[in-house]
Coordinates of C-alpha atoms in Angstrom, one line a residue:
X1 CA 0.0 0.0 0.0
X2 CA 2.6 2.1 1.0
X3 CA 4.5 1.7 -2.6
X4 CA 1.3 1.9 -4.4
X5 CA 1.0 6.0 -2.1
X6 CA 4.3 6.9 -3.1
X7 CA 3.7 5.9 -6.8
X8 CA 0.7 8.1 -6.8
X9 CA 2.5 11.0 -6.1
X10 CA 5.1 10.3 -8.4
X11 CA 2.2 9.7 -11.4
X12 CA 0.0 12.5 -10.1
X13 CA 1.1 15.6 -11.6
X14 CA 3.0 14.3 -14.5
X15 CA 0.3 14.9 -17.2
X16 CA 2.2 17.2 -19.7
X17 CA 4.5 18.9 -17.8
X18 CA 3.6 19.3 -14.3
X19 CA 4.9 16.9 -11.0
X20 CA 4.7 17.8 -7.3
X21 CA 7.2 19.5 -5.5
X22 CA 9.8 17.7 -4.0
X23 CA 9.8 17.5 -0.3
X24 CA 13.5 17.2 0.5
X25 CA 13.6 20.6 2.6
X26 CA 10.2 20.3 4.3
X27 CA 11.5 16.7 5.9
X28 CA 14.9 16.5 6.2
X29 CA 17.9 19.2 6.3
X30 CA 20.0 17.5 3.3
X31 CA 23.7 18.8 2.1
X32 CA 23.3 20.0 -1.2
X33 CA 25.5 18.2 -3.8
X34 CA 28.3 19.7 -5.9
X35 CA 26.3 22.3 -8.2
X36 CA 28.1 23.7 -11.2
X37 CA 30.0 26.0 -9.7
X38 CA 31.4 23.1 -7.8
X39 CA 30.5 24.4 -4.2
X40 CA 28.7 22.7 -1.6
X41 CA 26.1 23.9 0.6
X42 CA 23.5 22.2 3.2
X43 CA 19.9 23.7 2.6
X44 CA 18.1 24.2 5.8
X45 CA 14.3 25.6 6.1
X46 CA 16.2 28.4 8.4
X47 CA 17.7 29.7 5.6
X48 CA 14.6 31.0 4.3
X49 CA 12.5 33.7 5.9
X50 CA 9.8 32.7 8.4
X51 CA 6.4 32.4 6.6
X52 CA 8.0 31.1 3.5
X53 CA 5.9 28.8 1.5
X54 CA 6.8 25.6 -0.2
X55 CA 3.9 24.1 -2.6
X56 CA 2.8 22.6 -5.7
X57 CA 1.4 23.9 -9.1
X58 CA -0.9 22.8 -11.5
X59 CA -3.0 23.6 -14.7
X60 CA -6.8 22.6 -14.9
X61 CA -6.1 21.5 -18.6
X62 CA -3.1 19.2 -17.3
X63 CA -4.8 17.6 -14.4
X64 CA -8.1 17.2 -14.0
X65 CA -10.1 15.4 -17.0
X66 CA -13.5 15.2 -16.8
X67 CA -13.3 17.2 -20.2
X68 CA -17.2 17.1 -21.1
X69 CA -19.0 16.7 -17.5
X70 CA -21.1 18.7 -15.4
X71 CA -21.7 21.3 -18.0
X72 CA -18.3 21.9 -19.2
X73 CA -18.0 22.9 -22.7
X74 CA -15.0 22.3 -24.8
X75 CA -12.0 24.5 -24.9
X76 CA -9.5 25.2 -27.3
X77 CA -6.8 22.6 -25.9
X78 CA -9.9 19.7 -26.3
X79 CA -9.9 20.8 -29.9
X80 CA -6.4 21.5 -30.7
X81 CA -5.5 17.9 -28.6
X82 CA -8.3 15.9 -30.8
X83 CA -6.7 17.0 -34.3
X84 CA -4.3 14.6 -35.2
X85 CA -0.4 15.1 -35.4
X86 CA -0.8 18.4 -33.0
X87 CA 0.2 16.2 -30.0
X88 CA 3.3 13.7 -29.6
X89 CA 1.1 10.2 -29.7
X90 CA -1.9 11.8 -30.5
X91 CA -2.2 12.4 -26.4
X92 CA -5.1 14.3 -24.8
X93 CA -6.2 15.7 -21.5
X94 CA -9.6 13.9 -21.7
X95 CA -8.5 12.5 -18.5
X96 CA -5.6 13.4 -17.4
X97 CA -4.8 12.4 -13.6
X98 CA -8.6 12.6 -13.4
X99 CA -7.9 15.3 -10.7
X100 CA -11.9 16.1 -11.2
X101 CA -12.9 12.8 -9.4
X102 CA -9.7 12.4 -7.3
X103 CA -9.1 15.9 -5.4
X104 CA -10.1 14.5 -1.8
X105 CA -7.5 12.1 -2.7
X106 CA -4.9 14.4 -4.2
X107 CA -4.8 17.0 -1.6
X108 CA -4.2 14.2 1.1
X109 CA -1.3 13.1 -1.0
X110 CA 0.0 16.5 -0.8
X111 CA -0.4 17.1 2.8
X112 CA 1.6 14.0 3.3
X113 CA 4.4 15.6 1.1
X114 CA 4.4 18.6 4.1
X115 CA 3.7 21.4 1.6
X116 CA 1.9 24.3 2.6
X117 CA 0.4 26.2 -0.4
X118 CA -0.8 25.0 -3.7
X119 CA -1.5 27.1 -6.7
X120 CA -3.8 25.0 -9.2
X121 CA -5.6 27.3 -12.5
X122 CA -9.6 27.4 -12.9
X123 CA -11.1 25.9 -16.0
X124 CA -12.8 28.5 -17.8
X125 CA -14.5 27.0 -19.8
X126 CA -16.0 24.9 -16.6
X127 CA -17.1 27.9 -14.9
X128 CA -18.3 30.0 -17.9
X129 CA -18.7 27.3 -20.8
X130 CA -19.7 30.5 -23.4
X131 CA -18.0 32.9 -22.0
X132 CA -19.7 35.6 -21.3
X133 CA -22.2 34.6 -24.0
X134 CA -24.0 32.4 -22.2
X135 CA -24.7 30.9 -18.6
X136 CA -22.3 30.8 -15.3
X137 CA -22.2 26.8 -15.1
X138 CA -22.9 26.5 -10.8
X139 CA -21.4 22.9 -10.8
X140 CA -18.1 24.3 -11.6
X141 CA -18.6 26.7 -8.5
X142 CA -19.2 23.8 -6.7
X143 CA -16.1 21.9 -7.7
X144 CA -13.8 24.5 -7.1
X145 CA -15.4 25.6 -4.0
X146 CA -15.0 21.8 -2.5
X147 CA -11.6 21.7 -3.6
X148 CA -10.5 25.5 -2.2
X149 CA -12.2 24.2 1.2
X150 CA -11.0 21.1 1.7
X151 CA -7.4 22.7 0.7
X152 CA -8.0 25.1 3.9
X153 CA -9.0 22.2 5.9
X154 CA -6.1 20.5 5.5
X155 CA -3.7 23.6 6.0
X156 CA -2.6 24.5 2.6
X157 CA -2.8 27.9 1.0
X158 CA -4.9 28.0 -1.9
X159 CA -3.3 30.4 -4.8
X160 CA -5.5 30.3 -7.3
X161 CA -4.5 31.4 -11.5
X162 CA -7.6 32.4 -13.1
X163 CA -6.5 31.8 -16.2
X164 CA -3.8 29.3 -17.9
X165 CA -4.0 28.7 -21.6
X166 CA -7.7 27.0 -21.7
X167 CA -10.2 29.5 -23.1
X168 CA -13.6 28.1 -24.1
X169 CA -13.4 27.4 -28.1
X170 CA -16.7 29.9 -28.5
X171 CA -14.1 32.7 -28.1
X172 CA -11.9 31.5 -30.5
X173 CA -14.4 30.9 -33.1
X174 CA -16.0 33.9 -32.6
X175 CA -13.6 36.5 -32.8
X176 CA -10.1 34.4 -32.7
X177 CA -9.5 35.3 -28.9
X178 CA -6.2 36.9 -27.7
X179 CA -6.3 38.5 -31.5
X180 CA -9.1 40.5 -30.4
X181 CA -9.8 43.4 -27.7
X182 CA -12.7 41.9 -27.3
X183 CA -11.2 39.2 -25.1
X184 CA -10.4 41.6 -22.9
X185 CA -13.8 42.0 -21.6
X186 CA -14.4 38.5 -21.7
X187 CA -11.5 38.0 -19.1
X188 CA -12.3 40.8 -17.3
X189 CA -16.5 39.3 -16.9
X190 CA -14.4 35.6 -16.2
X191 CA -12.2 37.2 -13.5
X192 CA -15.5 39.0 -11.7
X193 CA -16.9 35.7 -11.4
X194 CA -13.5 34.4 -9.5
X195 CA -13.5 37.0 -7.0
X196 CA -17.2 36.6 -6.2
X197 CA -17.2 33.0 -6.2
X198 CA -14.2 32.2 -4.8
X199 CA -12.0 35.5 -2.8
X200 CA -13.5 35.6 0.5
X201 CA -11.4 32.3 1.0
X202 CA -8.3 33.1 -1.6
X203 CA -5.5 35.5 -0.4
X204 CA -3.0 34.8 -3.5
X205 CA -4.3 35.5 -7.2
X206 CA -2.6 35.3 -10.2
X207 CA -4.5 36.6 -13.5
X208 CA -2.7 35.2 -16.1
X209 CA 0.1 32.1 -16.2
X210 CA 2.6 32.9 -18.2
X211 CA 1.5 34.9 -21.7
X212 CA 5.0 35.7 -22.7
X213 CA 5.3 31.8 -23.3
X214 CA 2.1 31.5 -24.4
X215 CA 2.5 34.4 -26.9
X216 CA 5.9 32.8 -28.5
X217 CA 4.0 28.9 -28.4
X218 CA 0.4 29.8 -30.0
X219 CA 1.7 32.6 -32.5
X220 CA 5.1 32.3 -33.5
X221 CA 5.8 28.2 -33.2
X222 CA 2.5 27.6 -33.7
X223 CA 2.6 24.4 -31.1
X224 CA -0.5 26.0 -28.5
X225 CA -3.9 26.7 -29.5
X226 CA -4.8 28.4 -32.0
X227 CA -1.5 26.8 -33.7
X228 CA -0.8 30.1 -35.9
X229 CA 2.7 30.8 -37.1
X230 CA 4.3 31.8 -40.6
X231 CA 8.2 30.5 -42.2
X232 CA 10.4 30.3 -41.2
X233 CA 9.0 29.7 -37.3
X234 CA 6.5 26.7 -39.1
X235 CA 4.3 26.7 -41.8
X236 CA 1.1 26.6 -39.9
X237 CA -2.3 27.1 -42.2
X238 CA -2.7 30.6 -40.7
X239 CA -0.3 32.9 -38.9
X240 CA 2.2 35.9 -39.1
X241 CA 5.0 34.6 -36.9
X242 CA 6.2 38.5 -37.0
X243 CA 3.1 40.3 -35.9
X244 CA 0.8 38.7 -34.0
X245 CA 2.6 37.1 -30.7
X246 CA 2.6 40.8 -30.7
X247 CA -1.0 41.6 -30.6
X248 CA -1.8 38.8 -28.7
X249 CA 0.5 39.8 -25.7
X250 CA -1.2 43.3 -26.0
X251 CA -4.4 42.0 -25.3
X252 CA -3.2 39.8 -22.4
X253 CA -1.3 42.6 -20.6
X254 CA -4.5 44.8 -20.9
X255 CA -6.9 42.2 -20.0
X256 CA -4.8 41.5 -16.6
X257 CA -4.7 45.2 -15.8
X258 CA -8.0 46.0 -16.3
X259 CA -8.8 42.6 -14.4
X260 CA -6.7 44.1 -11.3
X261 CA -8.3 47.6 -11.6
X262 CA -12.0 45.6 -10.9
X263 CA -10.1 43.7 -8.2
X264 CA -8.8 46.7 -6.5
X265 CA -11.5 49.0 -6.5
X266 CA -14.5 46.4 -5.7
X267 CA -12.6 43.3 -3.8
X268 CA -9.5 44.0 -2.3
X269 CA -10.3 45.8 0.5
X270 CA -13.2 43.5 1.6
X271 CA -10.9 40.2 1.1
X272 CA -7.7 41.3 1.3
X273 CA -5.8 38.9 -1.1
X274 CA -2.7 40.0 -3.5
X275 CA -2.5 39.3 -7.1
X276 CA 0.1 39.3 -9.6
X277 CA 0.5 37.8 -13.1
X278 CA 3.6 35.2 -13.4
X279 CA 6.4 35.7 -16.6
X280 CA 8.0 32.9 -17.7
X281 CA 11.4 33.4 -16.7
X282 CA 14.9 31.8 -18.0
X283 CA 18.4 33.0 -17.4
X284 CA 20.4 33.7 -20.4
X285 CA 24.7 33.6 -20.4
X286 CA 26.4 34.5 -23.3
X287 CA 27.5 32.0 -25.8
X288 CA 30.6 33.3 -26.2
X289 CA 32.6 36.1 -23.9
X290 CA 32.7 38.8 -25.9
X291 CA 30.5 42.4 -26.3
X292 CA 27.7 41.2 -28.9
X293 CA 27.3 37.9 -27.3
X294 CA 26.9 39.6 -23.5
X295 CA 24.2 42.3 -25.3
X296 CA 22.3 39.1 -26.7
X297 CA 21.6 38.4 -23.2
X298 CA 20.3 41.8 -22.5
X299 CA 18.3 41.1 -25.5
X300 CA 17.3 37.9 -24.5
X301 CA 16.2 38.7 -21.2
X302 CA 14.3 42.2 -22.5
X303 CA 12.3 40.3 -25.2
X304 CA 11.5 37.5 -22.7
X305 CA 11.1 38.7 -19.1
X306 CA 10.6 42.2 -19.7
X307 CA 8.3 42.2 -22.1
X308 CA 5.6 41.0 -19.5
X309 CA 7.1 42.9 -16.8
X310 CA 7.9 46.2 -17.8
X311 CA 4.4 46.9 -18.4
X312 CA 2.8 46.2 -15.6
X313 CA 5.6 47.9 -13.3
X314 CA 6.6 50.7 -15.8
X315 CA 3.4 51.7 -17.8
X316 CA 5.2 50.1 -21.3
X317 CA 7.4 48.0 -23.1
X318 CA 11.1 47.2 -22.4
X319 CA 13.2 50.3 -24.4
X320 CA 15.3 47.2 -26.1
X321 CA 12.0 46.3 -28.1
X322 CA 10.7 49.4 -28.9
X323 CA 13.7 50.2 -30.6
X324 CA 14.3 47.2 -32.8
X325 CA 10.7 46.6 -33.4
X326 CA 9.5 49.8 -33.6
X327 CA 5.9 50.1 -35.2
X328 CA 5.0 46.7 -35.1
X329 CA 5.1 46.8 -31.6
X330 CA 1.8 48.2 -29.9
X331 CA 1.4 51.4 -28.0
X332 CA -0.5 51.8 -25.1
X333 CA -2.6 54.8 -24.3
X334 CA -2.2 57.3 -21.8
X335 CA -5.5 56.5 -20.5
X336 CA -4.2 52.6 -20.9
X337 CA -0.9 53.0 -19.4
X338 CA -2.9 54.8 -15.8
X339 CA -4.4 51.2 -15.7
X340 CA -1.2 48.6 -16.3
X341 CA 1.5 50.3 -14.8
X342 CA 1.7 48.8 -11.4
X343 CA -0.6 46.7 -11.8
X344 CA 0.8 44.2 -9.6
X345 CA 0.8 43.8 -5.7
X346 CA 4.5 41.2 -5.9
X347 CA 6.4 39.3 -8.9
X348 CA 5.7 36.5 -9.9
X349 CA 7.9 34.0 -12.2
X350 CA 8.1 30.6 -13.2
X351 CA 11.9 29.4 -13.7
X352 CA 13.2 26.5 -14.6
X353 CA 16.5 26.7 -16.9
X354 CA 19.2 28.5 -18.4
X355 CA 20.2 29.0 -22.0
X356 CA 23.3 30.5 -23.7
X357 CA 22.7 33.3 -25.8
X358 CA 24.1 34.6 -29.4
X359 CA 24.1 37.6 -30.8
X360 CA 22.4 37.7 -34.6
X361 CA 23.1 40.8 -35.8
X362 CA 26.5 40.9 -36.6
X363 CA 27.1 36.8 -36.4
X364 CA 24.9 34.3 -38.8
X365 CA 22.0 32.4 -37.4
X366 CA 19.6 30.0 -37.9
X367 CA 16.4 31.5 -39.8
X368 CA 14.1 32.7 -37.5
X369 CA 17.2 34.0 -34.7
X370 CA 17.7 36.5 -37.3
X371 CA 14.3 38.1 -36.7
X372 CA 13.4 41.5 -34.9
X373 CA 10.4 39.6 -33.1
X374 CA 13.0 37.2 -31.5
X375 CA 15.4 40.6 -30.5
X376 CA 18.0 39.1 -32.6
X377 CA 19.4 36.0 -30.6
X378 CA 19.8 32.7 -30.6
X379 CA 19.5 30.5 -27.8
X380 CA 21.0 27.0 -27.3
X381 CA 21.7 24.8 -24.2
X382 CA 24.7 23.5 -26.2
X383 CA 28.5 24.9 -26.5
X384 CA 31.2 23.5 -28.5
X385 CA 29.6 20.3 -28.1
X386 CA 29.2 20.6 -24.4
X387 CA 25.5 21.1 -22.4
X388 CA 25.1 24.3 -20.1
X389 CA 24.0 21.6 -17.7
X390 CA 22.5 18.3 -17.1
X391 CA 19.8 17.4 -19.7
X392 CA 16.1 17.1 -18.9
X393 CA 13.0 15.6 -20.3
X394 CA 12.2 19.0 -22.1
X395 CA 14.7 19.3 -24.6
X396 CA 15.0 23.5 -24.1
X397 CA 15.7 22.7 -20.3
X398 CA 19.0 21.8 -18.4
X399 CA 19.7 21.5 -14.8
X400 CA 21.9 25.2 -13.9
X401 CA 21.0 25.9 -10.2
X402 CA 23.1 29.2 -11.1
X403 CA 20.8 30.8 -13.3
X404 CA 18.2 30.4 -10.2
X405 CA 20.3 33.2 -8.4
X406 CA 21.7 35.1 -11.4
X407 CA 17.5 35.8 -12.5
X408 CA 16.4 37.1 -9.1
X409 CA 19.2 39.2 -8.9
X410 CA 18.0 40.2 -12.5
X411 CA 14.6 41.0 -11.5
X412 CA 15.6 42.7 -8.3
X413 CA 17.7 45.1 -9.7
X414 CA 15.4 46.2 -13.0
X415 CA 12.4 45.8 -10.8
X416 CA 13.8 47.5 -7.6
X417 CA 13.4 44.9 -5.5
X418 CA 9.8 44.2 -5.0
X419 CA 8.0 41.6 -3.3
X420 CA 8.6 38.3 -5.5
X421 CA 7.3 34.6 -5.7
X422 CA 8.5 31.7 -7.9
X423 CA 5.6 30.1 -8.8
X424 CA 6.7 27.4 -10.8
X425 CA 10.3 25.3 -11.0
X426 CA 11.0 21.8 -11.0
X427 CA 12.2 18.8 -13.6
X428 CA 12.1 15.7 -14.8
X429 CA 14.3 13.2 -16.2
X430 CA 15.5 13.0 -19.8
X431 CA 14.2 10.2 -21.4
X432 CA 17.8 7.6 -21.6
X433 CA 17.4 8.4 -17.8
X434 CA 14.3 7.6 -16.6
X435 CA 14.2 4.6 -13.9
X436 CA 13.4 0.9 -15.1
X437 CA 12.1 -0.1 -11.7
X438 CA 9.8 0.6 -9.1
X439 CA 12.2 1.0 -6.9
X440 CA 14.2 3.8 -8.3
X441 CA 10.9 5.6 -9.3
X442 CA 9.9 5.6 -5.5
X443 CA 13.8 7.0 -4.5
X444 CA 13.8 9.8 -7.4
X445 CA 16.9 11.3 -6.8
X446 CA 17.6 12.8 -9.9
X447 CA 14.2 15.3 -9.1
X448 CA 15.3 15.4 -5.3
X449 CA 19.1 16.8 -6.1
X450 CA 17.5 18.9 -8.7
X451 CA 15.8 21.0 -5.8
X452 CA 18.6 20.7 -3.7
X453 CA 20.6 22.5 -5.7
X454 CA 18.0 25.1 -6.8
X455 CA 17.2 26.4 -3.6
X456 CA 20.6 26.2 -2.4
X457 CA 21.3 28.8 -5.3
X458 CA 17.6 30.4 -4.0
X459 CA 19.0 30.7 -0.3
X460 CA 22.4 32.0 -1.6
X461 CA 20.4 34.4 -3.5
X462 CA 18.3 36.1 -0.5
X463 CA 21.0 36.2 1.7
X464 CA 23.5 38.0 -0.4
X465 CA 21.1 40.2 -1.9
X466 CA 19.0 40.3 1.1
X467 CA 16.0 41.1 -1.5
X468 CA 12.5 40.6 -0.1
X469 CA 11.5 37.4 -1.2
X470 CA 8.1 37.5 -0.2
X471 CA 7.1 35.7 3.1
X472 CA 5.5 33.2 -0.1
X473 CA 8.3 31.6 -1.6
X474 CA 8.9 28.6 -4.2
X475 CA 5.6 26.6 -6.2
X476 CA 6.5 23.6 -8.2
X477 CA 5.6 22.3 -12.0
X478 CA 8.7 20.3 -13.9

C-alpha cells in the first residue's frame, strides 16, 4: 500500500508537464551536492524567511479530465488535442490524472508531502462554458469551491490562476481570442466571477500564467492553440509569426490590468488577497565572452522577461524592443498606461533553466534568430559540443542551479526589489534516464538533487542580496 501511495505521487502531476514539489527541505535538512559551480552547501528551512511557502502547481487542462462533464463545454486545448499530429502520440487531456474525481484524494497526498500552499488554475470553460455569452455553469462553482475548502482544511494555501491557456473554443471561433480586444472583456467578466465565487477564501491570485510563453507557443511556433505561425518559425495554415505574438501579448497585458483595476476598487479591500500575473522566466549567459554575445543576453532577457514585466511595473514595453521593433510593436494609451502600470501587488515568475545566448546581428543564425520579433538572438543549451547543464525531459531545459540566483538578482535590480514569488520550477528526467524499476521511481533522486541545488542557489540568492522574497516563496511544476 505504501508503494502503491508513493507511486501516486510520483504519477500525479505528471500529465504534460507538471509533478509535485519535492519535499526534501520540508523533511529532512539535506547537504546540497556539488552544483556547477562546484560548491557545496546544506539547505536548511532556516535559511529562508519565516512564513515562507513551499507548494505545488498545476494547470486545470493538465490535471483534471473530466473534459465534457457537469456542463463543461469544450475548450481550445480539447480541440487543438483531438486534431491529429498536433500532439506527440496523438495524447489528450480527456483524463488526465482525473484530478476532477480524485481531489479528496490528491490534496491528502499533498499534505503527506508537508507542503503548505498549492497554486492549481480554474477551468474557464467549466465555470463559464460561453464565455460571457452564455450561462455561469454553478457545478463548476461547486467543484472549485470543494476543492478550495478542503485545501483550507487540511492547511494549505490555496493560490488560485484564473487563467492558464484553456479558453472556451466559442471565443476562439467567434472572434479568434487573444487576436481581439474583445477578449479583454471577456477575461475581465471571467475574472468577476472568481473574485465573487471564490475570494472571500483566496488570499493569492494570479491573473494570467505565463502569456509571454504563451504568446511565442500559440503565435510564433504555432505548437498551443490556436497553432498560428508563418516561415520560417512553421508553416502553420494561418499565422504571421512576426506580428501577432505581438497583438496577442497586447491584449493579455490589458486584460490582466484591467482585471486588477476591478479587483482593486470592488474586492480587495473586503478580502484582502494580493494578485500578480507570473512571466515565464529563463536566465540567459552569453555564448561566447565577448561584447555582442553579453548584449544578446540583454536582449534575451528584455524580449522575454521584460516584455511581461515592464508593463505592468513601468506603464510600457522594455526600451530594447521598442527600438528594434518599432511600429510593429503596440502602443499603449495614456489612459491605458494609468491602468497597467503597477498593476501588480509582488512578482511572480516561473523558472526553470538556463540557456546561452548569441548575438544575430553581426554573427549568422539559424532563420528565425535573425528576426526582430525574437530581438535578434539565438538560444541553445549546447557549446562547442558541451550542455550548459545536465539534460532534462524538455529538450530546451537543463539543470543550472546558477541561473536560479543570477535571475532574481535580474529582476531585483530592473524591478527595484519588490515583493517576488516563484511560482513554478521543478524537472524531470531526460528520457535515456528515466528509472526501469519501481524502486528507483519511488527514490527519485535525480528530481530530489535537482531541488537541492536550486534552492541552495535560491537561499544564496536572498541572503546576499538580502532582496525581499516575499514571506511566499517557491511553487512547483517540472
Amino acid at each position: 500500500m505504501q508503494i502503491n501511495m508513493q507511486l501516486k505521487i510520483s504519477q500525479l502531476l505528471s500529465f504534460f508537464f507538471f509533478f509535485f514539489f519535492s519535499f526534501v527541505l520540508l523533511l529532512h535538512p539535506y547537504l546540497a551536492e556539488t552544483t556547477n559551480e562546484h560548491e557545496e552547501e546544506e539547505v536548511r528551512r532556516s535559511q529562508f524567511p519565516d512564513g515562507f511557502l513551499f507548494g505545488t502547481s498545476t494547470s486545470a487542462y493538465q490535471i483534471e479530465g473530466a473534459y465534457l462533464e457537469d456542463g463543461k463545454s469544450l475548450n481550445n486545448w480539447d480541440v487543438f488535442t483531438h486534431i491529429p499530429g498536433n500532439i506527440k502520440n496523438n495524447d489528450n487531456g480527456d483524463i488526465a490524472d482525473d484530478h476532477y474525481h480524485q481531489f479528496l484524494e490528491d490534496i491528502e497526498l499533498m499534505q503527506s508531502l508537508g507542503v503548505n500552499a498549492y497554486r492549481f488554475s480554474i477551468s474557464w470553460s467549466r465555470i463559464l462554458p460561453r464565455g460571457r455569452f452564455g450561462e455561469v455553469n454553478t457545478r463548476g462553482i461547486t467543484f472549485y469551491n470543494n476543492l478550495i475548502d478542503n485545501l483550507l482544511l487540511r492547511g494549505i494555501e490555496p493560490f488560485l490562476t484564473i487563467h492558464h491557456n484553456d479558453i472556451p473554443q466559442e471565443l476562439e471561433d467567434r472572434y479568434g481570442s487573444w487576436l481581439s480586444p474583445l477578449m479583454q472583456e471577456d477575461f475581465v467578466y471571467f475574472a468577476e466571477i472568481c473574485f465573487k465565487s471564490f475570494g472571500h477564501k483566496i488570499k493569492y491570485w494570479t491573473t494570467l500564467n505565463e502569456p509571454n510563453l504563451f504568446a511565442d507557443m500559440a503565435y510564433i511556433r504555432g505548437r498551443y492553440p490556436p497553432g498560428h505561425c508563418s516561415p520560417p518559425f512553421g508553416n502553420c495554415s494561418s499565422g504571421n509569426s512576426d506580428v501577432e505574438p505581438l497583438v496577442a501579448m497586447h491584449n493579455m497585458i490589458l486584460a490582466h490590468a484591467k482585471a486588477v483595476k476591478l479587483y482593486r476598487q470592488n474586492f480587495q479591500s473586503k478580502q484582502g488577497g494580493l494578485i500578480s500575473i507570473v512571466a515565464n522566466a529563463m536566465m540567459y549567459e552569453a555564448f561566447r565572452e565577448n561584447e555582442d554575445d553579453r548584449k544578446a543576453v540583454s536582449r534575451a532577457l528584455a524580449f522575454q522577461v521584460a516584455w511581461m514585466l515592464d508593463p505592468i511595473v513601468y506603464g510600457d514595453y522594455p526600451p530594447e524592443m521598442r527600438h528594434y521593433l518599432g511600429s510593429t510593436l503596440p502602443r499603449f494609451s495614456q489612459e491605458e498606461i494609468s491602468i497597467v502600470k503597477e498593476s501588480i501587488d509582488l512578482i511572480a515568475i516561473n523558472h526553470y533553466t538556463t540557456l546561452y545566448a548569441k548575438d544575430c546581428i553581426n554573427s549568422a543564425c539559424i532563420p528565425g534568430s535573425d528576426r526582430p520579433v525574437k530581438g535578434f538572438v539565438y538560444t541553445t543549451g549546447e557549446r562547442d559540443g558541451v550542455l550548459i547543464g545536465d539534460p532534462t525531459a524538455n529538450p530546451d531545459f537543463f539543470v543550472v542551479p546558477r541561473g536560479m540566483e543570477k535571475l532574481i538578482n535580474y529582476v531585483k535590480e530592473r524591478y527595484n526589489n519588490m515583493p517576488m514569488i516563484v511560482t513554478e520550477n521543478g524537472f524531470a528526467p531526460a528520457p535515456q534516464q528515466k528509472q526501469q524499476d519501481q524502486q528507483d521511481l519511488l527514490q527519485d533522486s535525480e528530481r530530489i538533487n535537482f531541488h537541492r541545488s536550486y534552492l541552495a542557489a535560491l537561499a544564496k540568492a536572498i541572503r546576499i542580496t538580502e532582496m525581499e522574497l516575499m514571506f511566499v516563496g517557491i511553487l512547483c511544476g517540472a
